[in-house]
């Protein structure tokens, strides 16, 4: 198995394993049945023969310590995982979702503010497939404000509980020594930063975009708005949303357009590259389908 794990032309599944408890003192479970969770194990599965290896990712977790004493031959230290596999370990999505949800309340560090719930946050909504849903955490490659190079992160945006503007985002880091670390970036409260719901309103209120979507829908196909991604770039934000077309006879959606919003402009093009060129190189001859200024009154 070790020889196969060192090769590049082999396939493995890496699964996050968790230890939980409902008896951790003074810990708020929120909407969950447990009030303690750790991503204590990384499980590597050989996709060809089904061999399974368990690696302890959190050696300080007392629950996994107990399990490893009960089954001493089952668990291995994470250091024994081949480097070719360790480089693919990601921040665990399920744990990040729970941490993101808990932060809606527990980012408040002032006791009086916390007691009065004066600064509650919420997970913003997006339009996906014609329906409203909460924005799910998503993976990105980007350079964090405190970093010197790009890295692989898991990101989730926040808005105030009673408003639609963006107030903060949380990043879970995955690369090297930064694996497992969280970074919370908060925008100044006096600064208006568009949130996902406001960007969705801009997209759907744009006459050219809405006309194109309506035209596709009338032709027997269905236009599907994909996940809206909020991507931090330096001190600004780039919003990207794919647009898919689903034919009545074929349920497999096809990517037909990419919509990009940056600062005061909105662009729709056939590819992401064309959309980015339209945003950042608007003076060139080869322009995307539309390049339009954002109209401030359109924002709710």
PDB file of C-alpha atoms in Angstrom:
ATOM      1  CA  UNK A   1       0.000   0.000   0.000  1.00  0.00           C
ATOM      2  CA  UNK A   2       2.779   2.459   0.886  1.00  0.00           C
ATOM      3  CA  UNK A   3       4.410   1.965  -2.503  1.00  0.00           C
ATOM      4  CA  UNK A   4       1.143   2.699  -4.271  1.00  0.00           C
ATOM      5  CA  UNK A   5       0.578   5.804  -2.132  1.00  0.00           C
ATOM      6  CA  UNK A   6       3.874   7.248  -3.303  1.00  0.00           C
ATOM      7  CA  UNK A   7       2.894   7.060  -6.974  1.00  0.00           C
ATOM      8  CA  UNK A   8       1.099   9.882  -8.763  1.00  0.00           C
ATOM      9  CA  UNK A   9      -1.098   7.724 -10.988  1.00  0.00           C
ATOM     10  CA  UNK A  10      -3.283   6.257  -8.296  1.00  0.00           C
ATOM     11  CA  UNK A  11      -6.675   7.171  -6.848  1.00  0.00           C
ATOM     12  CA  UNK A  12      -7.655   7.570  -3.202  1.00  0.00           C
ATOM     13  CA  UNK A  13     -10.572   8.986  -1.283  1.00  0.00           C
ATOM     14  CA  UNK A  14      -9.810  11.107   1.802  1.00  0.00           C
ATOM     15  CA  UNK A  15     -12.702  11.316   4.271  1.00  0.00           C
ATOM     16  CA  UNK A  16     -12.960  13.430   7.425  1.00  0.00           C
ATOM     17  CA  UNK A  17     -13.767  11.525  10.616  1.00  0.00           C
ATOM     18  CA  UNK A  18     -15.213  13.276  13.679  1.00  0.00           C
ATOM     19  CA  UNK A  19     -15.450  12.592  17.401  1.00  0.00           C
ATOM     20  CA  UNK A  20     -18.393  14.187  19.225  1.00  0.00           C
ATOM     21  CA  UNK A  21     -19.899  14.431  22.691  1.00  0.00           C
ATOM     22  CA  UNK A  22     -22.973  16.015  24.262  1.00  0.00           C
ATOM     23  CA  UNK A  23     -21.365  16.334  27.700  1.00  0.00           C
ATOM     24  CA  UNK A  24     -18.785  19.081  27.314  1.00  0.00           C
ATOM     25  CA  UNK A  25     -19.249  21.483  30.290  1.00  0.00           C
ATOM     26  CA  UNK A  26     -20.798  24.901  29.582  1.00  0.00           C
ATOM     27  CA  UNK A  27     -20.757  24.418  25.808  1.00  0.00           C
ATOM     28  CA  UNK A  28     -23.803  25.583  23.835  1.00  0.00           C
ATOM     29  CA  UNK A  29     -24.949  22.866  21.376  1.00  0.00           C
ATOM     30  CA  UNK A  30     -27.013  25.292  19.314  1.00  0.00           C
ATOM     31  CA  UNK A  31     -29.233  23.307  16.957  1.00  0.00           C
ATOM     32  CA  UNK A  32     -27.066  20.182  17.185  1.00  0.00           C
ATOM     33  CA  UNK A  33     -27.337  17.101  19.394  1.00  0.00           C
ATOM     34  CA  UNK A  34     -23.708  17.474  20.508  1.00  0.00           C
ATOM     35  CA  UNK A  35     -21.737  20.330  22.043  1.00  0.00           C
ATOM     36  CA  UNK A  36     -18.232  19.063  21.286  1.00  0.00           C
ATOM     37  CA  UNK A  37     -16.755  18.085  17.919  1.00  0.00           C
ATOM     38  CA  UNK A  38     -13.243  17.508  16.611  1.00  0.00           C
ATOM     39  CA  UNK A  39     -11.989  16.491  13.185  1.00  0.00           C
ATOM     40  CA  UNK A  40      -9.826  13.885  14.880  1.00  0.00           C
ATOM     41  CA  UNK A  41      -9.277  11.396  12.040  1.00  0.00           C
ATOM     42  CA  UNK A  42      -8.442  11.446   8.340  1.00  0.00           C
ATOM     43  CA  UNK A  43      -9.534   8.258   6.575  1.00  0.00           C
ATOM     44  CA  UNK A  44      -7.746   7.243   3.365  1.00  0.00           C
ATOM     45  CA  UNK A  45      -9.564   4.746   1.136  1.00  0.00           C
ATOM     46  CA  UNK A  46      -7.913   2.970  -1.770  1.00  0.00           C
ATOM     47  CA  UNK A  47     -10.345   3.450  -4.653  1.00  0.00           C
ATOM     48  CA  UNK A  48      -9.201   0.238  -6.378  1.00  0.00           C
ATOM     49  CA  UNK A  49      -9.133  -2.407  -3.645  1.00  0.00           C
ATOM     50  CA  UNK A  50     -10.973  -0.755  -0.736  1.00  0.00           C
ATOM     51  CA  UNK A  51      -8.038  -0.735   1.704  1.00  0.00           C
ATOM     52  CA  UNK A  52      -8.632   1.750   4.532  1.00  0.00           C
ATOM     53  CA  UNK A  53      -6.097   3.597   6.674  1.00  0.00           C
ATOM     54  CA  UNK A  54      -6.999   5.742   9.717  1.00  0.00           C
ATOM     55  CA  UNK A  55      -4.707   8.659  10.599  1.00  0.00           C
ATOM     56  CA  UNK A  56      -5.054  10.689  13.809  1.00  0.00           C
ATOM     57  CA  UNK A  57      -5.328  14.353  12.793  1.00  0.00           C
ATOM     58  CA  UNK A  58      -5.939  15.759  16.293  1.00  0.00           C
ATOM     59  CA  UNK A  59      -3.713  13.923  18.808  1.00  0.00           C
ATOM     60  CA  UNK A  60      -4.912  16.197  21.644  1.00  0.00           C
ATOM     61  CA  UNK A  61      -8.512  14.999  21.374  1.00  0.00           C
ATOM     62  CA  UNK A  62      -9.196  12.823  24.467  1.00  0.00           C
ATOM     63  CA  UNK A  63     -11.854  10.754  22.698  1.00  0.00           C
ATOM     64  CA  UNK A  64      -9.588   9.623  19.878  1.00  0.00           C
ATOM     65  CA  UNK A  65      -6.843   8.981  22.448  1.00  0.00           C
ATOM     66  CA  UNK A  66      -9.170   6.504  24.132  1.00  0.00           C
ATOM     67  CA  UNK A  67     -10.167   4.849  20.854  1.00  0.00           C
ATOM     68  CA  UNK A  68      -6.520   4.476  19.831  1.00  0.00           C
ATOM     69  CA  UNK A  69      -5.785   2.706  23.135  1.00  0.00           C
ATOM     70  CA  UNK A  70      -8.698   0.338  22.566  1.00  0.00           C
ATOM     71  CA  UNK A  71      -7.619  -0.337  18.945  1.00  0.00           C
ATOM     72  CA  UNK A  72      -3.841   0.270  18.934  1.00  0.00           C
ATOM     73  CA  UNK A  73      -3.335  -1.273  15.491  1.00  0.00           C
ATOM     74  CA  UNK A  74      -6.129   0.672  13.797  1.00  0.00           C
ATOM     75  CA  UNK A  75      -4.933   4.286  14.077  1.00  0.00           C
ATOM     76  CA  UNK A  76      -1.681   5.769  12.799  1.00  0.00           C
ATOM     77  CA  UNK A  77      -0.065   9.165  13.466  1.00  0.00           C
ATOM     78  CA  UNK A  78      -0.683  11.746  10.756  1.00  0.00           C
ATOM     79  CA  UNK A  79       3.079  11.954  10.195  1.00  0.00           C
ATOM     80  CA  UNK A  80       2.944   8.450   8.719  1.00  0.00           C
ATOM     81  CA  UNK A  81       0.586   9.545   5.945  1.00  0.00           C
ATOM     82  CA  UNK A  82       2.560   9.830   2.676  1.00  0.00           C
ATOM     83  CA  UNK A  83       3.339  13.439   1.767  1.00  0.00           C
ATOM     84  CA  UNK A  84       1.675  12.966  -1.627  1.00  0.00           C
ATOM     85  CA  UNK A  85      -1.600  12.444   0.244  1.00  0.00           C
ATOM     86  CA  UNK A  86      -1.057  14.950   3.064  1.00  0.00           C
ATOM     87  CA  UNK A  87      -0.745  17.748   0.538  1.00  0.00           C
ATOM     88  CA  UNK A  88      -4.384  17.126  -0.445  1.00  0.00           C
ATOM     89  CA  UNK A  89      -5.869  17.417   3.056  1.00  0.00           C
ATOM     90  CA  UNK A  90      -8.516  20.142   3.223  1.00  0.00           C
ATOM     91  CA  UNK A  91     -10.116  22.044   6.065  1.00  0.00           C
ATOM     92  CA  UNK A  92     -13.112  19.848   7.039  1.00  0.00           C
ATOM     93  CA  UNK A  93     -16.328  21.229   5.555  1.00  0.00           C
ATOM     94  CA  UNK A  94     -18.766  19.885   8.163  1.00  0.00           C
ATOM     95  CA  UNK A  95     -16.729  21.278  11.052  1.00  0.00           C
ATOM     96  CA  UNK A  96     -16.374  24.620   9.272  1.00  0.00           C
ATOM     97  CA  UNK A  97     -20.148  24.850   8.747  1.00  0.00           C
ATOM     98  CA  UNK A  98     -20.730  24.335  12.474  1.00  0.00           C
ATOM     99  CA  UNK A  99     -18.051  26.860  13.402  1.00  0.00           C
ATOM    100  CA  UNK A 100     -19.503  29.368  10.927  1.00  0.00           C
ATOM    101  CA  UNK A 101     -22.969  28.964  12.407  1.00  0.00           C
ATOM    102  CA  UNK A 102     -21.719  29.351  15.997  1.00  0.00           C
ATOM    103  CA  UNK A 103     -19.820  32.513  15.054  1.00  0.00           C
ATOM    104  CA  UNK A 104     -23.095  34.260  14.183  1.00  0.00           C
ATOM    105  CA  UNK A 105     -23.489  34.886  17.921  1.00  0.00           C
ATOM    106  CA  UNK A 106     -20.108  34.217  19.489  1.00  0.00           C
ATOM    107  CA  UNK A 107     -18.126  36.802  17.517  1.00  0.00           C
ATOM    108  CA  UNK A 108     -19.431  39.303  20.097  1.00  0.00           C
ATOM    109  CA  UNK A 109     -16.765  39.612  22.798  1.00  0.00           C
ATOM    110  CA  UNK A 110     -18.270  42.490  24.777  1.00  0.00           C
ATOM    111  CA  UNK A 111     -20.469  40.958  27.537  1.00  0.00           C
ATOM    112  CA  UNK A 112     -23.108  43.705  27.340  1.00  0.00           C
ATOM    113  CA  UNK A 113     -23.339  43.510  23.545  1.00  0.00           C
ATOM    114  CA  UNK A 114     -23.516  39.715  23.735  1.00  0.00           C
ATOM    115  CA  UNK A 115     -26.224  39.738  26.419  1.00  0.00           C
ATOM    116  CA  UNK A 116     -28.402  42.168  24.433  1.00  0.00           C
ATOM    117  CA  UNK A 117     -27.677  40.420  21.109  1.00  0.00           C
ATOM    118  CA  UNK A 118     -26.847  43.830  19.603  1.00  0.00           C
ATOM    119  CA  UNK A 119     -24.614  42.580  16.779  1.00  0.00           C
ATOM    120  CA  UNK A 120     -26.121  39.346  15.494  1.00  0.00           C
ATOM    121  CA  UNK A 121     -24.956  38.051  12.118  1.00  0.00           C
ATOM    122  CA  UNK A 122     -26.569  35.658   9.661  1.00  0.00           C
ATOM    123  CA  UNK A 123     -25.571  33.495   6.700  1.00  0.00           C
ATOM    124  CA  UNK A 124     -26.699  35.370   3.554  1.00  0.00           C
ATOM    125  CA  UNK A 125     -29.085  33.970   0.959  1.00  0.00           C
ATOM    126  CA  UNK A 126     -28.412  33.296  -2.721  1.00  0.00           C
ATOM    127  CA  UNK A 127     -30.534  32.282  -5.697  1.00  0.00           C
ATOM    128  CA  UNK A 128     -29.704  28.751  -6.819  1.00  0.00           C
ATOM    129  CA  UNK A 129     -31.810  27.030  -9.451  1.00  0.00           C
ATOM    130  CA  UNK A 130     -34.530  29.644  -9.036  1.00  0.00           C
ATOM    131  CA  UNK A 131     -34.827  29.071  -5.277  1.00  0.00           C
ATOM    132  CA  UNK A 132     -33.463  30.999  -2.304  1.00  0.00           C
ATOM    133  CA  UNK A 133     -30.997  29.096  -0.139  1.00  0.00           C
ATOM    134  CA  UNK A 134     -28.312  29.893   2.406  1.00  0.00           C
ATOM    135  CA  UNK A 135     -24.837  30.399   0.969  1.00  0.00           C
ATOM    136  CA  UNK A 136     -22.838  27.225   1.634  1.00  0.00           C
ATOM    137  CA  UNK A 137     -19.089  27.362   2.419  1.00  0.00           C
ATOM    138  CA  UNK A 138     -16.928  27.002  -0.682  1.00  0.00           C
ATOM    139  CA  UNK A 139     -13.266  26.339  -1.445  1.00  0.00           C
ATOM    140  CA  UNK A 140     -11.067  28.965  -3.111  1.00  0.00           C
ATOM    141  CA  UNK A 141      -7.451  29.594  -4.008  1.00  0.00           C
ATOM    142  CA  UNK A 142      -6.640  33.158  -2.934  1.00  0.00           C
ATOM    143  CA  UNK A 143      -4.134  35.319  -1.067  1.00  0.00           C
ATOM    144  CA  UNK A 144      -5.382  36.230   2.388  1.00  0.00           C
ATOM    145  CA  UNK A 145      -4.770  39.773   3.696  1.00  0.00           C
ATOM    146  CA  UNK A 146      -2.141  38.452   6.123  1.00  0.00           C
ATOM    147  CA  UNK A 147      -0.442  36.089   3.642  1.00  0.00           C
ATOM    148  CA  UNK A 148       2.332  36.540   1.086  1.00  0.00           C
ATOM    149  CA  UNK A 149       1.107  33.974  -1.454  1.00  0.00           C
ATOM    150  CA  UNK A 150      -2.044  32.223  -2.627  1.00  0.00           C
ATOM    151  CA  UNK A 151      -3.402  29.321  -0.609  1.00  0.00           C
ATOM    152  CA  UNK A 152      -6.315  26.887  -0.588  1.00  0.00           C
ATOM    153  CA  UNK A 153      -9.055  28.038   1.786  1.00  0.00           C
ATOM    154  CA  UNK A 154     -12.674  27.383   2.742  1.00  0.00           C
ATOM    155  CA  UNK A 155     -14.726  30.587   2.910  1.00  0.00           C
ATOM    156  CA  UNK A 156     -18.106  31.719   4.220  1.00  0.00           C
ATOM    157  CA  UNK A 157     -19.513  35.297   4.088  1.00  0.00           C
ATOM    158  CA  UNK A 158     -21.676  37.013   6.726  1.00  0.00           C
ATOM    159  CA  UNK A 159     -24.259  39.800   6.753  1.00  0.00           C
ATOM    160  CA  UNK A 160     -25.881  41.585   9.722  1.00  0.00           C
ATOM    161  CA  UNK A 161     -29.038  39.888  10.994  1.00  0.00           C
ATOM    162  CA  UNK A 162     -31.325  42.690   9.786  1.00  0.00           C
ATOM    163  CA  UNK A 163     -29.442  43.969   6.723  1.00  0.00           C
ATOM    164  CA  UNK A 164     -28.153  42.634   3.402  1.00  0.00           C
ATOM    165  CA  UNK A 165     -24.708  44.235   3.214  1.00  0.00           C
ATOM    166  CA  UNK A 166     -21.588  42.144   3.770  1.00  0.00           C
ATOM    167  CA  UNK A 167     -20.096  42.539   7.253  1.00  0.00           C
ATOM    168  CA  UNK A 168     -17.409  39.823   7.423  1.00  0.00           C
ATOM    169  CA  UNK A 169     -16.054  36.569   6.021  1.00  0.00           C
ATOM    170  CA  UNK A 170     -14.454  33.561   7.676  1.00  0.00           C
ATOM    171  CA  UNK A 171     -11.658  31.521   6.080  1.00  0.00           C
ATOM    172  CA  UNK A 172     -10.474  28.041   7.042  1.00  0.00           C
ATOM    173  CA  UNK A 173      -6.890  27.431   5.941  1.00  0.00           C
ATOM    174  CA  UNK A 174      -5.585  24.162   4.464  1.00  0.00           C
ATOM    175  CA  UNK A 175      -1.968  24.632   3.376  1.00  0.00           C
ATOM    176  CA  UNK A 176       1.173  23.592   5.241  1.00  0.00           C
ATOM    177  CA  UNK A 177       1.666  24.840   8.789  1.00  0.00           C
ATOM    178  CA  UNK A 178      -1.470  26.975   8.488  1.00  0.00           C
ATOM    179  CA  UNK A 179      -3.708  23.922   8.209  1.00  0.00           C
ATOM    180  CA  UNK A 180      -6.611  24.104  10.646  1.00  0.00           C
ATOM    181  CA  UNK A 181      -6.288  27.829  11.367  1.00  0.00           C
ATOM    182  CA  UNK A 182      -9.230  30.207  11.047  1.00  0.00           C
ATOM    183  CA  UNK A 183      -9.097  33.825   9.892  1.00  0.00           C
ATOM    184  CA  UNK A 184     -12.007  36.221  10.442  1.00  0.00           C
ATOM    185  CA  UNK A 185     -12.015  39.379   8.324  1.00  0.00           C
ATOM    186  CA  UNK A 186     -14.474  42.097   9.390  1.00  0.00           C
ATOM    187  CA  UNK A 187     -15.392  45.131   7.295  1.00  0.00           C
ATOM    188  CA  UNK A 188     -15.694  48.548   8.965  1.00  0.00           C
ATOM    189  CA  UNK A 189     -19.314  49.074  10.004  1.00  0.00           C
ATOM    190  CA  UNK A 190     -19.403  52.514   8.405  1.00  0.00           C
ATOM    191  CA  UNK A 191     -18.374  51.032   5.042  1.00  0.00           C
ATOM    192  CA  UNK A 192     -21.118  49.694   2.735  1.00  0.00           C
ATOM    193  CA  UNK A 193     -20.047  46.440   1.079  1.00  0.00           C
ATOM    194  CA  UNK A 194     -22.547  44.665  -1.171  1.00  0.00           C
ATOM    195  CA  UNK A 195     -23.758  41.308   0.106  1.00  0.00           C
ATOM    196  CA  UNK A 196     -24.851  38.267  -1.955  1.00  0.00           C
ATOM    197  CA  UNK A 197     -28.553  39.205  -1.835  1.00  0.00           C
ATOM    198  CA  UNK A 198     -27.811  42.696  -3.140  1.00  0.00           C
ATOM    199  CA  UNK A 199     -25.662  41.285  -5.936  1.00  0.00           C
ATOM    200  CA  UNK A 200     -28.411  38.790  -6.856  1.00  0.00           C
ATOM    201  CA  UNK A 201     -30.826  41.741  -7.057  1.00  0.00           C
ATOM    202  CA  UNK A 202     -28.437  43.571  -9.394  1.00  0.00           C
ATOM    203  CA  UNK A 203     -28.161  40.527 -11.636  1.00  0.00           C
ATOM    204  CA  UNK A 204     -31.892  39.864 -11.831  1.00  0.00           C
ATOM    205  CA  UNK A 205     -32.807  43.532 -12.294  1.00  0.00           C
ATOM    206  CA  UNK A 206     -30.358  44.072 -15.140  1.00  0.00           C
ATOM    207  CA  UNK A 207     -32.554  44.412 -18.273  1.00  0.00           C
ATOM    208  CA  UNK A 208     -30.195  42.585 -20.645  1.00  0.00           C
ATOM    209  CA  UNK A 209     -29.482  39.679 -18.296  1.00  0.00           C
ATOM    210  CA  UNK A 210     -33.131  39.241 -17.284  1.00  0.00           C
ATOM    211  CA  UNK A 211     -34.214  39.468 -20.938  1.00  0.00           C
ATOM    212  CA  UNK A 212     -31.748  36.741 -21.943  1.00  0.00           C
ATOM    213  CA  UNK A 213     -32.878  34.478 -19.087  1.00  0.00           C
ATOM    214  CA  UNK A 214     -36.540  35.003 -20.024  1.00  0.00           C
ATOM    215  CA  UNK A 215     -35.760  34.220 -23.670  1.00  0.00           C
ATOM    216  CA  UNK A 216     -34.105  30.918 -22.766  1.00  0.00           C
ATOM    217  CA  UNK A 217     -37.014  29.986 -20.504  1.00  0.00           C
ATOM    218  CA  UNK A 218     -39.533  30.642 -23.307  1.00  0.00           C
ATOM    219  CA  UNK A 219     -37.623  28.468 -25.762  1.00  0.00           C
ATOM    220  CA  UNK A 220     -38.359  25.280 -23.841  1.00  0.00           C
ATOM    221  CA  UNK A 221     -35.177  25.323 -21.795  1.00  0.00           C
ATOM    222  CA  UNK A 222     -34.543  26.317 -18.214  1.00  0.00           C
ATOM    223  CA  UNK A 223     -31.958  28.903 -17.173  1.00  0.00           C
ATOM    224  CA  UNK A 224     -30.361  27.968 -13.844  1.00  0.00           C
ATOM    225  CA  UNK A 225     -28.408  30.443 -11.737  1.00  0.00           C
ATOM    226  CA  UNK A 226     -25.529  28.651 -10.026  1.00  0.00           C
ATOM    227  CA  UNK A 227     -23.791  29.363  -6.730  1.00  0.00           C
ATOM    228  CA  UNK A 228     -22.760  32.976  -6.246  1.00  0.00           C
ATOM    229  CA  UNK A 229     -19.123  33.164  -5.135  1.00  0.00           C
ATOM    230  CA  UNK A 230     -17.813  36.117  -3.132  1.00  0.00           C
ATOM    231  CA  UNK A 231     -14.064  36.289  -3.829  1.00  0.00           C
ATOM    232  CA  UNK A 232     -11.882  38.737  -1.855  1.00  0.00           C
ATOM    233  CA  UNK A 233      -9.224  40.428  -4.020  1.00  0.00           C
ATOM    234  CA  UNK A 234      -6.818  42.764  -2.225  1.00  0.00           C
ATOM    235  CA  UNK A 235      -9.169  45.303  -0.581  1.00  0.00           C
ATOM    236  CA  UNK A 236     -12.063  44.645  -2.966  1.00  0.00           C
ATOM    237  CA  UNK A 237     -14.549  41.859  -3.685  1.00  0.00           C
ATOM    238  CA  UNK A 238     -15.251  40.015  -6.922  1.00  0.00           C
ATOM    239  CA  UNK A 239     -18.641  38.304  -7.322  1.00  0.00           C
ATOM    240  CA  UNK A 240     -18.942  35.417  -9.786  1.00  0.00           C
ATOM    241  CA  UNK A 241     -22.113  33.514 -10.719  1.00  0.00           C
ATOM    242  CA  UNK A 242     -22.383  30.814 -13.415  1.00  0.00           C
ATOM    243  CA  UNK A 243     -25.492  30.555 -15.570  1.00  0.00           C
ATOM    244  CA  UNK A 244     -26.530  27.098 -16.810  1.00  0.00           C
ATOM    245  CA  UNK A 245     -29.008  26.020 -19.456  1.00  0.00           C
ATOM    246  CA  UNK A 246     -31.032  22.834 -19.000  1.00  0.00           C
ATOM    247  CA  UNK A 247     -32.973  21.459 -21.976  1.00  0.00           C
ATOM    248  CA  UNK A 248     -36.314  19.728 -21.431  1.00  0.00           C
ATOM    249  CA  UNK A 249     -35.103  16.554 -23.157  1.00  0.00           C
ATOM    250  CA  UNK A 250     -31.720  16.511 -21.390  1.00  0.00           C
ATOM    251  CA  UNK A 251     -31.464  17.052 -17.638  1.00  0.00           C
ATOM    252  CA  UNK A 252     -27.693  17.659 -17.785  1.00  0.00           C
ATOM    253  CA  UNK A 253     -27.132  21.448 -17.411  1.00  0.00           C
ATOM    254  CA  UNK A 254     -24.646  23.207 -19.686  1.00  0.00           C
ATOM    255  CA  UNK A 255     -22.635  26.278 -18.718  1.00  0.00           C
ATOM    256  CA  UNK A 256     -23.678  29.064 -21.109  1.00  0.00           C
ATOM    257  CA  UNK A 257     -22.701  32.327 -19.393  1.00  0.00           C
ATOM    258  CA  UNK A 258     -20.638  33.667 -16.498  1.00  0.00           C
ATOM    259  CA  UNK A 259     -21.731  36.805 -14.656  1.00  0.00           C
ATOM    260  CA  UNK A 260     -19.112  38.900 -12.842  1.00  0.00           C
ATOM    261  CA  UNK A 261     -19.702  41.947 -10.633  1.00  0.00           C
ATOM    262  CA  UNK A 262     -16.798  44.105  -9.486  1.00  0.00           C
ATOM    263  CA  UNK A 263     -17.026  47.487  -7.785  1.00  0.00           C
ATOM    264  CA  UNK A 264     -19.509  49.463  -9.914  1.00  0.00           C
ATOM    265  CA  UNK A 265     -19.721  47.213 -12.990  1.00  0.00           C
ATOM    266  CA  UNK A 266     -21.514  44.038 -14.050  1.00  0.00           C
ATOM    267  CA  UNK A 267     -20.431  41.811 -16.939  1.00  0.00           C
ATOM    268  CA  UNK A 268     -21.989  38.756 -18.591  1.00  0.00           C
ATOM    269  CA  UNK A 269     -19.863  36.696 -20.990  1.00  0.00           C
ATOM    270  CA  UNK A 270     -19.586  33.198 -22.437  1.00  0.00           C
ATOM    271  CA  UNK A 271     -16.511  32.344 -20.329  1.00  0.00           C
ATOM    272  CA  UNK A 272     -14.969  33.489 -17.059  1.00  0.00           C
ATOM    273  CA  UNK A 273     -11.880  34.680 -18.927  1.00  0.00           C
ATOM    274  CA  UNK A 274     -13.971  36.926 -21.176  1.00  0.00           C
ATOM    275  CA  UNK A 275     -15.905  38.266 -18.197  1.00  0.00           C
ATOM    276  CA  UNK A 276     -12.711  39.128 -16.316  1.00  0.00           C
ATOM    277  CA  UNK A 277     -11.299  40.805 -19.424  1.00  0.00           C
ATOM    278  CA  UNK A 278     -14.471  42.857 -19.637  1.00  0.00           C
ATOM    279  CA  UNK A 279     -14.126  43.902 -16.001  1.00  0.00           C
ATOM    280  CA  UNK A 280     -10.417  44.711 -15.930  1.00  0.00           C
ATOM    281  CA  UNK A 281      -9.616  45.461 -19.610  1.00  0.00           C
ATOM    282  CA  UNK A 282     -12.750  47.198 -20.828  1.00  0.00           C
ATOM    283  CA  UNK A 283     -10.892  49.253 -23.422  1.00  0.00           C
ATOM    284  CA  UNK A 284      -9.924  46.269 -25.575  1.00  0.00           C
ATOM    285  CA  UNK A 285     -11.738  45.474 -28.810  1.00  0.00           C
ATOM    286  CA  UNK A 286     -12.821  41.948 -27.851  1.00  0.00           C
ATOM    287  CA  UNK A 287     -15.488  42.655 -25.247  1.00  0.00           C
ATOM    288  CA  UNK A 288     -17.964  40.265 -23.613  1.00  0.00           C
ATOM    289  CA  UNK A 289     -21.685  40.210 -24.254  1.00  0.00           C
ATOM    290  CA  UNK A 290     -22.469  43.094 -21.908  1.00  0.00           C
ATOM    291  CA  UNK A 291     -20.549  45.560 -19.790  1.00  0.00           C
ATOM    292  CA  UNK A 292     -22.831  47.748 -17.716  1.00  0.00           C
ATOM    293  CA  UNK A 293     -22.414  50.144 -14.807  1.00  0.00           C
ATOM    294  CA  UNK A 294     -24.136  49.143 -11.597  1.00  0.00           C
ATOM    295  CA  UNK A 295     -27.097  51.348 -10.777  1.00  0.00           C
ATOM    296  CA  UNK A 296     -27.077  52.197  -7.064  1.00  0.00           C
ATOM    297  CA  UNK A 297     -30.905  52.543  -6.732  1.00  0.00           C
ATOM    298  CA  UNK A 298     -31.293  48.905  -7.765  1.00  0.00           C
ATOM    299  CA  UNK A 299     -29.895  47.771  -4.426  1.00  0.00           C
ATOM    300  CA  UNK A 300     -32.423  46.920  -1.700  1.00  0.00           C
TER     301      UNK A 300
END
